[in-house]
């Protein structure tokens, strides 16, 4: 079950850590909105600062973190990253519990900003190291399943983290909710420490150092280039849902705001289903086919969703949309591992992360600006099909995603090149005792 012992430990640690991270993020946003700045006009701006700080740290730290991940032992890097985050967030929880009155509102907000930045910085080392280590402990034929389990964990954390955060914050206060996140990092570090991955030889001395080594991997690997460009284009469209779907619910689906939770849950169920199905059957179908077809499908589904006018079909389509996203995200890991030499995997994963963050940030900012700028009564027709202000944004986003899928299909038709393990010995390597 769950492939092998090392992957089971990594998966359990990741599951606990991701739920803790979602708990942490939601707790901070709720604490700012309902506690520190309750009823104040600057509350939304302060709440938005939490993801903005995390994104800024990803852009600043991510590329350099990938370089160090490739140089360092992956297992030790993960242990230090999770242990460091456990200590830092634990100290943050103590500071909130003991000195909240002394800190005041401004001090608490500043402390939140520092905690979010340090937490995000640690994650930049943890994520690429975990993805690269999976390539070491999971056989190539099982990497699709491993990616499916990982993506399913992400979907579960999206549901469980925020669900736990609100009652925990109200029941025991922010300090204990934050301490729960620190504990999750400690559990993750303990799980990682119990793994015994294969001993791998050091990277060849001629490997290009620094960030340029990762860029060179993209330059010479068609699959990586196709994936990077396609995902960036797709995210420019896909993240519009995160910003304006709540307004689309009331304006286009003609439903009350309280049904927004149903839409979110439907997408989560779809992502979970798509991840598990792709993890199980992706290797048989072909991960490239799953990736390209998934991008095309969720572009078409977004275009179809844009033209819905009632809740029930909207819920069904958004669940299928989530399944397509889950399939694409699950196909990513085996494709990247299969197309990347081991000595540059950390840099490649980091560059994917940074590019995706940039695209998502541009998408969310553009969607928010369009929703605020386009007049509420906007109506126009294209080939007898009517469009309003929000469905036109979603339809254009879906068209952009569809183009990304077509680009991926065209660019990835070439025969497979630059297989990851071409620099590694073919013999079985010893494992740590």
PDB file of N, CA, C and O in Angstrom, residues 143-149 151 271-287 289-291 323-332 334:
ATOM      1  N   UNK A 143       5.651   6.430 -10.233  1.00  0.00           N
ATOM      2  CA  UNK A 143       5.676   7.871  -9.953  1.00  0.00           C
ATOM      3  C   UNK A 143       4.332   8.535 -10.213  1.00  0.00           C
ATOM      4  O   UNK A 143       3.997   9.527  -9.569  1.00  0.00           O
ATOM      5  N   UNK A 144       3.578   8.016 -11.159  1.00  0.00           N
ATOM      6  CA  UNK A 144       2.235   8.557 -11.384  1.00  0.00           C
ATOM      7  C   UNK A 144       1.351   8.358 -10.173  1.00  0.00           C
ATOM      8  O   UNK A 144       0.632   9.261  -9.749  1.00  0.00           O
ATOM      9  N   UNK A 145       1.404   7.156  -9.575  1.00  0.00           N
ATOM     10  CA  UNK A 145       0.627   6.904  -8.357  1.00  0.00           C
ATOM     11  C   UNK A 145       1.080   7.815  -7.225  1.00  0.00           C
ATOM     12  O   UNK A 145       0.272   8.346  -6.469  1.00  0.00           O
ATOM     13  N   UNK A 146       2.397   7.974  -7.087  1.00  0.00           N
ATOM     14  CA  UNK A 146       2.922   8.849  -6.035  1.00  0.00           C
ATOM     15  C   UNK A 146       2.415  10.274  -6.210  1.00  0.00           C
ATOM     16  O   UNK A 146       1.999  10.933  -5.245  1.00  0.00           O
ATOM     17  N   UNK A 147       2.421  10.761  -7.460  1.00  0.00           N
ATOM     18  CA  UNK A 147       1.923  12.107  -7.730  1.00  0.00           C
ATOM     19  C   UNK A 147       0.432  12.212  -7.436  1.00  0.00           C
ATOM     20  O   UNK A 147      -0.043  13.243  -6.936  1.00  0.00           O
ATOM     21  N   UNK A 148      -0.318  11.151  -7.741  1.00  0.00           N
ATOM     22  CA  UNK A 148      -1.757  11.154  -7.448  1.00  0.00           C
ATOM     23  C   UNK A 148      -2.028  11.259  -5.967  1.00  0.00           C
ATOM     24  O   UNK A 148      -2.904  12.017  -5.528  1.00  0.00           O
ATOM     25  N   UNK A 149      -1.273  10.511  -5.155  1.00  0.00           N
ATOM     26  CA  UNK A 149      -1.448  10.593  -3.703  1.00  0.00           C
ATOM     27  C   UNK A 149      -1.090  11.985  -3.192  1.00  0.00           C
ATOM     28  O   UNK A 149      -1.766  12.532  -2.309  1.00  0.00           O
ATOM     29  N   UNK A 151      -1.221  14.855  -4.851  1.00  0.00           N
ATOM     30  CA  UNK A 151      -2.231  15.823  -5.252  1.00  0.00           C
ATOM     31  C   UNK A 151      -3.522  15.627  -4.464  1.00  0.00           C
ATOM     32  O   UNK A 151      -4.211  16.599  -4.131  1.00  0.00           O
ATOM     33  N   UNK A 271     -10.916  17.614  -7.808  1.00  0.00           N
ATOM     34  CA  UNK A 271      -9.449  17.520  -7.792  1.00  0.00           C
ATOM     35  C   UNK A 271      -9.004  16.195  -7.177  1.00  0.00           C
ATOM     36  O   UNK A 271      -8.106  15.520  -7.692  1.00  0.00           O
ATOM     37  N   UNK A 272      -9.653  15.815  -6.069  1.00  0.00           N
ATOM     38  CA  UNK A 272      -9.321  14.557  -5.400  1.00  0.00           C
ATOM     39  C   UNK A 272      -9.560  13.361  -6.335  1.00  0.00           C
ATOM     40  O   UNK A 272      -8.703  12.476  -6.468  1.00  0.00           O
ATOM     41  N   UNK A 273     -10.713  13.346  -7.006  1.00  0.00           N
ATOM     42  CA  UNK A 273     -11.045  12.238  -7.900  1.00  0.00           C
ATOM     43  C   UNK A 273     -10.097  12.176  -9.094  1.00  0.00           C
ATOM     44  O   UNK A 273      -9.584  11.105  -9.451  1.00  0.00           O
ATOM     45  N   UNK A 274      -9.852  13.326  -9.714  1.00  0.00           N
ATOM     46  CA  UNK A 274      -8.951  13.361 -10.856  1.00  0.00           C
ATOM     47  C   UNK A 274      -7.540  12.938 -10.496  1.00  0.00           C
ATOM     48  O   UNK A 274      -6.866  12.248 -11.270  1.00  0.00           O
ATOM     49  N   UNK A 275      -7.084  13.328  -9.300  1.00  0.00           N
ATOM     50  CA  UNK A 275      -5.736  12.963  -8.856  1.00  0.00           C
ATOM     51  C   UNK A 275      -5.606  11.461  -8.680  1.00  0.00           C
ATOM     52  O   UNK A 275      -4.631  10.847  -9.145  1.00  0.00           O
ATOM     53  N   UNK A 276      -6.561  10.857  -8.006  1.00  0.00           N
ATOM     54  CA  UNK A 276      -6.481   9.414  -7.745  1.00  0.00           C
ATOM     55  C   UNK A 276      -6.620   8.601  -9.027  1.00  0.00           C
ATOM     56  O   UNK A 276      -5.915   7.606  -9.224  1.00  0.00           O
ATOM     57  N   UNK A 277      -7.537   9.016  -9.903  1.00  0.00           N
ATOM     58  CA  UNK A 277      -7.709   8.291 -11.162  1.00  0.00           C
ATOM     59  C   UNK A 277      -6.471   8.396 -12.044  1.00  0.00           C
ATOM     60  O   UNK A 277      -6.013   7.406 -12.622  1.00  0.00           O
ATOM     61  N   UNK A 278      -5.922   9.596 -12.138  1.00  0.00           N
ATOM     62  CA  UNK A 278      -4.726   9.782 -12.952  1.00  0.00           C
ATOM     63  C   UNK A 278      -3.543   9.040 -12.343  1.00  0.00           C
ATOM     64  O   UNK A 278      -2.720   8.461 -13.058  1.00  0.00           O
ATOM     65  N   UNK A 279      -3.452   9.061 -11.008  1.00  0.00           N
ATOM     66  CA  UNK A 279      -2.371   8.339 -10.359  1.00  0.00           C
ATOM     67  C   UNK A 279      -2.432   6.856 -10.628  1.00  0.00           C
ATOM     68  O   UNK A 279      -1.401   6.185 -10.744  1.00  0.00           O
ATOM     69  N   UNK A 280      -3.629   6.316 -10.747  1.00  0.00           N
ATOM     70  CA  UNK A 280      -3.796   4.884 -10.953  1.00  0.00           C
ATOM     71  C   UNK A 280      -3.618   4.479 -12.415  1.00  0.00           C
ATOM     72  O   UNK A 280      -3.013   3.437 -12.719  1.00  0.00           O
ATOM     73  N   UNK A 281      -4.153   5.300 -13.321  1.00  0.00           N
ATOM     74  CA  UNK A 281      -4.170   4.894 -14.732  1.00  0.00           C
ATOM     75  C   UNK A 281      -3.289   5.760 -15.629  1.00  0.00           C
ATOM     76  O   UNK A 281      -3.194   5.494 -16.822  1.00  0.00           O
ATOM     77  N   UNK A 282      -2.659   6.798 -15.063  1.00  0.00           N
ATOM     78  CA  UNK A 282      -1.880   7.720 -15.886  1.00  0.00           C
ATOM     79  C   UNK A 282      -0.743   7.059 -16.639  1.00  0.00           C
ATOM     80  O   UNK A 282      -0.470   7.383 -17.803  1.00  0.00           O
ATOM     81  N   UNK A 283      -0.061   6.105 -15.981  1.00  0.00           N
ATOM     82  CA  UNK A 283       1.059   5.440 -16.639  1.00  0.00           C
ATOM     83  C   UNK A 283       0.592   4.619 -17.836  1.00  0.00           C
ATOM     84  O   UNK A 283       1.299   4.501 -18.845  1.00  0.00           O
ATOM     85  N   UNK A 284      -0.605   4.045 -17.738  1.00  0.00           N
ATOM     86  CA  UNK A 284      -1.130   3.244 -18.849  1.00  0.00           C
ATOM     87  C   UNK A 284      -1.519   4.135 -20.023  1.00  0.00           C
ATOM     88  O   UNK A 284      -1.277   3.802 -21.188  1.00  0.00           O
ATOM     89  N   UNK A 285      -2.156   5.246 -19.704  1.00  0.00           N
ATOM     90  CA  UNK A 285      -2.593   6.158 -20.764  1.00  0.00           C
ATOM     91  C   UNK A 285      -1.406   6.903 -21.358  1.00  0.00           C
ATOM     92  O   UNK A 285      -1.356   7.176 -22.562  1.00  0.00           O
ATOM     93  N   UNK A 286      -0.452   7.242 -20.500  1.00  0.00           N
ATOM     94  CA  UNK A 286       0.689   8.071 -20.905  1.00  0.00           C
ATOM     95  C   UNK A 286       0.570   9.429 -20.242  1.00  0.00           C
ATOM     96  O   UNK A 286      -0.430  10.130 -20.436  1.00  0.00           O
ATOM     97  N   UNK A 287       1.574   9.787 -19.440  1.00  0.00           N
ATOM     98  CA  UNK A 287       1.480  11.043 -18.691  1.00  0.00           C
ATOM     99  C   UNK A 287       1.438  12.261 -19.609  1.00  0.00           C
ATOM    100  O   UNK A 287       0.817  13.275 -19.285  1.00  0.00           O
ATOM    101  N   UNK A 289      -0.066  12.387 -22.542  1.00  0.00           N
ATOM    102  CA  UNK A 289      -1.450  12.493 -23.017  1.00  0.00           C
ATOM    103  C   UNK A 289      -2.349  13.067 -21.924  1.00  0.00           C
ATOM    104  O   UNK A 289      -3.234  13.884 -22.206  1.00  0.00           O
ATOM    105  N   UNK A 290      -2.136  12.596 -20.698  1.00  0.00           N
ATOM    106  CA  UNK A 290      -2.941  13.100 -19.583  1.00  0.00           C
ATOM    107  C   UNK A 290      -2.724  14.599 -19.397  1.00  0.00           C
ATOM    108  O   UNK A 290      -3.676  15.369 -19.224  1.00  0.00           O
ATOM    109  N   UNK A 291      -1.467  15.023 -19.442  1.00  0.00           N
ATOM    110  CA  UNK A 291      -1.153  16.443 -19.253  1.00  0.00           C
ATOM    111  C   UNK A 291      -1.793  17.300 -20.342  1.00  0.00           C
ATOM    112  O   UNK A 291      -2.532  18.251 -20.053  1.00  0.00           O
ATOM    113  N   UNK A 323     -11.519  17.934 -11.547  1.00  0.00           N
ATOM    114  CA  UNK A 323     -10.935  16.644 -11.917  1.00  0.00           C
ATOM    115  C   UNK A 323      -9.854  16.828 -12.985  1.00  0.00           C
ATOM    116  O   UNK A 323      -8.806  16.166 -12.945  1.00  0.00           O
ATOM    117  N   UNK A 324     -10.106  17.709 -13.949  1.00  0.00           N
ATOM    118  CA  UNK A 324      -9.106  17.973 -14.983  1.00  0.00           C
ATOM    119  C   UNK A 324      -7.851  18.601 -14.386  1.00  0.00           C
ATOM    120  O   UNK A 324      -6.720  18.243 -14.748  1.00  0.00           O
ATOM    121  N   UNK A 325      -8.024  19.522 -13.456  1.00  0.00           N
ATOM    122  CA  UNK A 325      -6.877  20.135 -12.784  1.00  0.00           C
ATOM    123  C   UNK A 325      -6.094  19.084 -12.000  1.00  0.00           C
ATOM    124  O   UNK A 325      -4.857  19.048 -12.032  1.00  0.00           O
ATOM    125  N   UNK A 326      -6.817  18.217 -11.286  1.00  0.00           N
ATOM    126  CA  UNK A 326      -6.151  17.164 -10.531  1.00  0.00           C
ATOM    127  C   UNK A 326      -5.330  16.256 -11.429  1.00  0.00           C
ATOM    128  O   UNK A 326      -4.217  15.853 -11.082  1.00  0.00           O
ATOM    129  N   UNK A 327      -5.868  15.926 -12.603  1.00  0.00           N
ATOM    130  CA  UNK A 327      -5.142  15.065 -13.541  1.00  0.00           C
ATOM    131  C   UNK A 327      -3.881  15.747 -14.049  1.00  0.00           C
ATOM    132  O   UNK A 327      -2.808  15.130 -14.123  1.00  0.00           O
ATOM    133  N   UNK A 328      -3.986  17.023 -14.406  1.00  0.00           N
ATOM    134  CA  UNK A 328      -2.824  17.759 -14.910  1.00  0.00           C
ATOM    135  C   UNK A 328      -1.743  17.853 -13.834  1.00  0.00           C
ATOM    136  O   UNK A 328      -0.555  17.593 -14.092  1.00  0.00           O
ATOM    137  N   UNK A 329      -2.131  18.215 -12.626  1.00  0.00           N
ATOM    138  CA  UNK A 329      -1.163  18.355 -11.543  1.00  0.00           C
ATOM    139  C   UNK A 329      -0.504  17.021 -11.198  1.00  0.00           C
ATOM    140  O   UNK A 329       0.659  16.976 -10.798  1.00  0.00           O
ATOM    141  N   UNK A 330      -1.247  15.934 -11.331  1.00  0.00           N
ATOM    142  CA  UNK A 330      -0.689  14.621 -11.042  1.00  0.00           C
ATOM    143  C   UNK A 330       0.307  14.199 -12.118  1.00  0.00           C
ATOM    144  O   UNK A 330       1.333  13.569 -11.824  1.00  0.00           O
ATOM    145  N   UNK A 331       0.038  14.542 -13.363  1.00  0.00           N
ATOM    146  CA  UNK A 331       0.952  14.177 -14.454  1.00  0.00           C
ATOM    147  C   UNK A 331       2.251  14.973 -14.402  1.00  0.00           C
ATOM    148  O   UNK A 331       3.273  14.541 -14.965  1.00  0.00           O
ATOM    149  N   UNK A 332       2.240  16.123 -13.719  1.00  0.00           N
ATOM    150  CA  UNK A 332       3.430  16.977 -13.686  1.00  0.00           C
ATOM    151  C   UNK A 332       4.650  16.265 -13.137  1.00  0.00           C
ATOM    152  O   UNK A 332       5.736  16.296 -13.725  1.00  0.00           O
ATOM    153  N   UNK A 334       5.702  12.965 -12.549  1.00  0.00           N
ATOM    154  CA  UNK A 334       6.449  11.969 -13.327  1.00  0.00           C
ATOM    155  C   UNK A 334       7.043  12.528 -14.612  1.00  0.00           C
ATOM    156  O   UNK A 334       8.119  12.098 -15.038  1.00  0.00           O
TER     157      UNK A 334
END
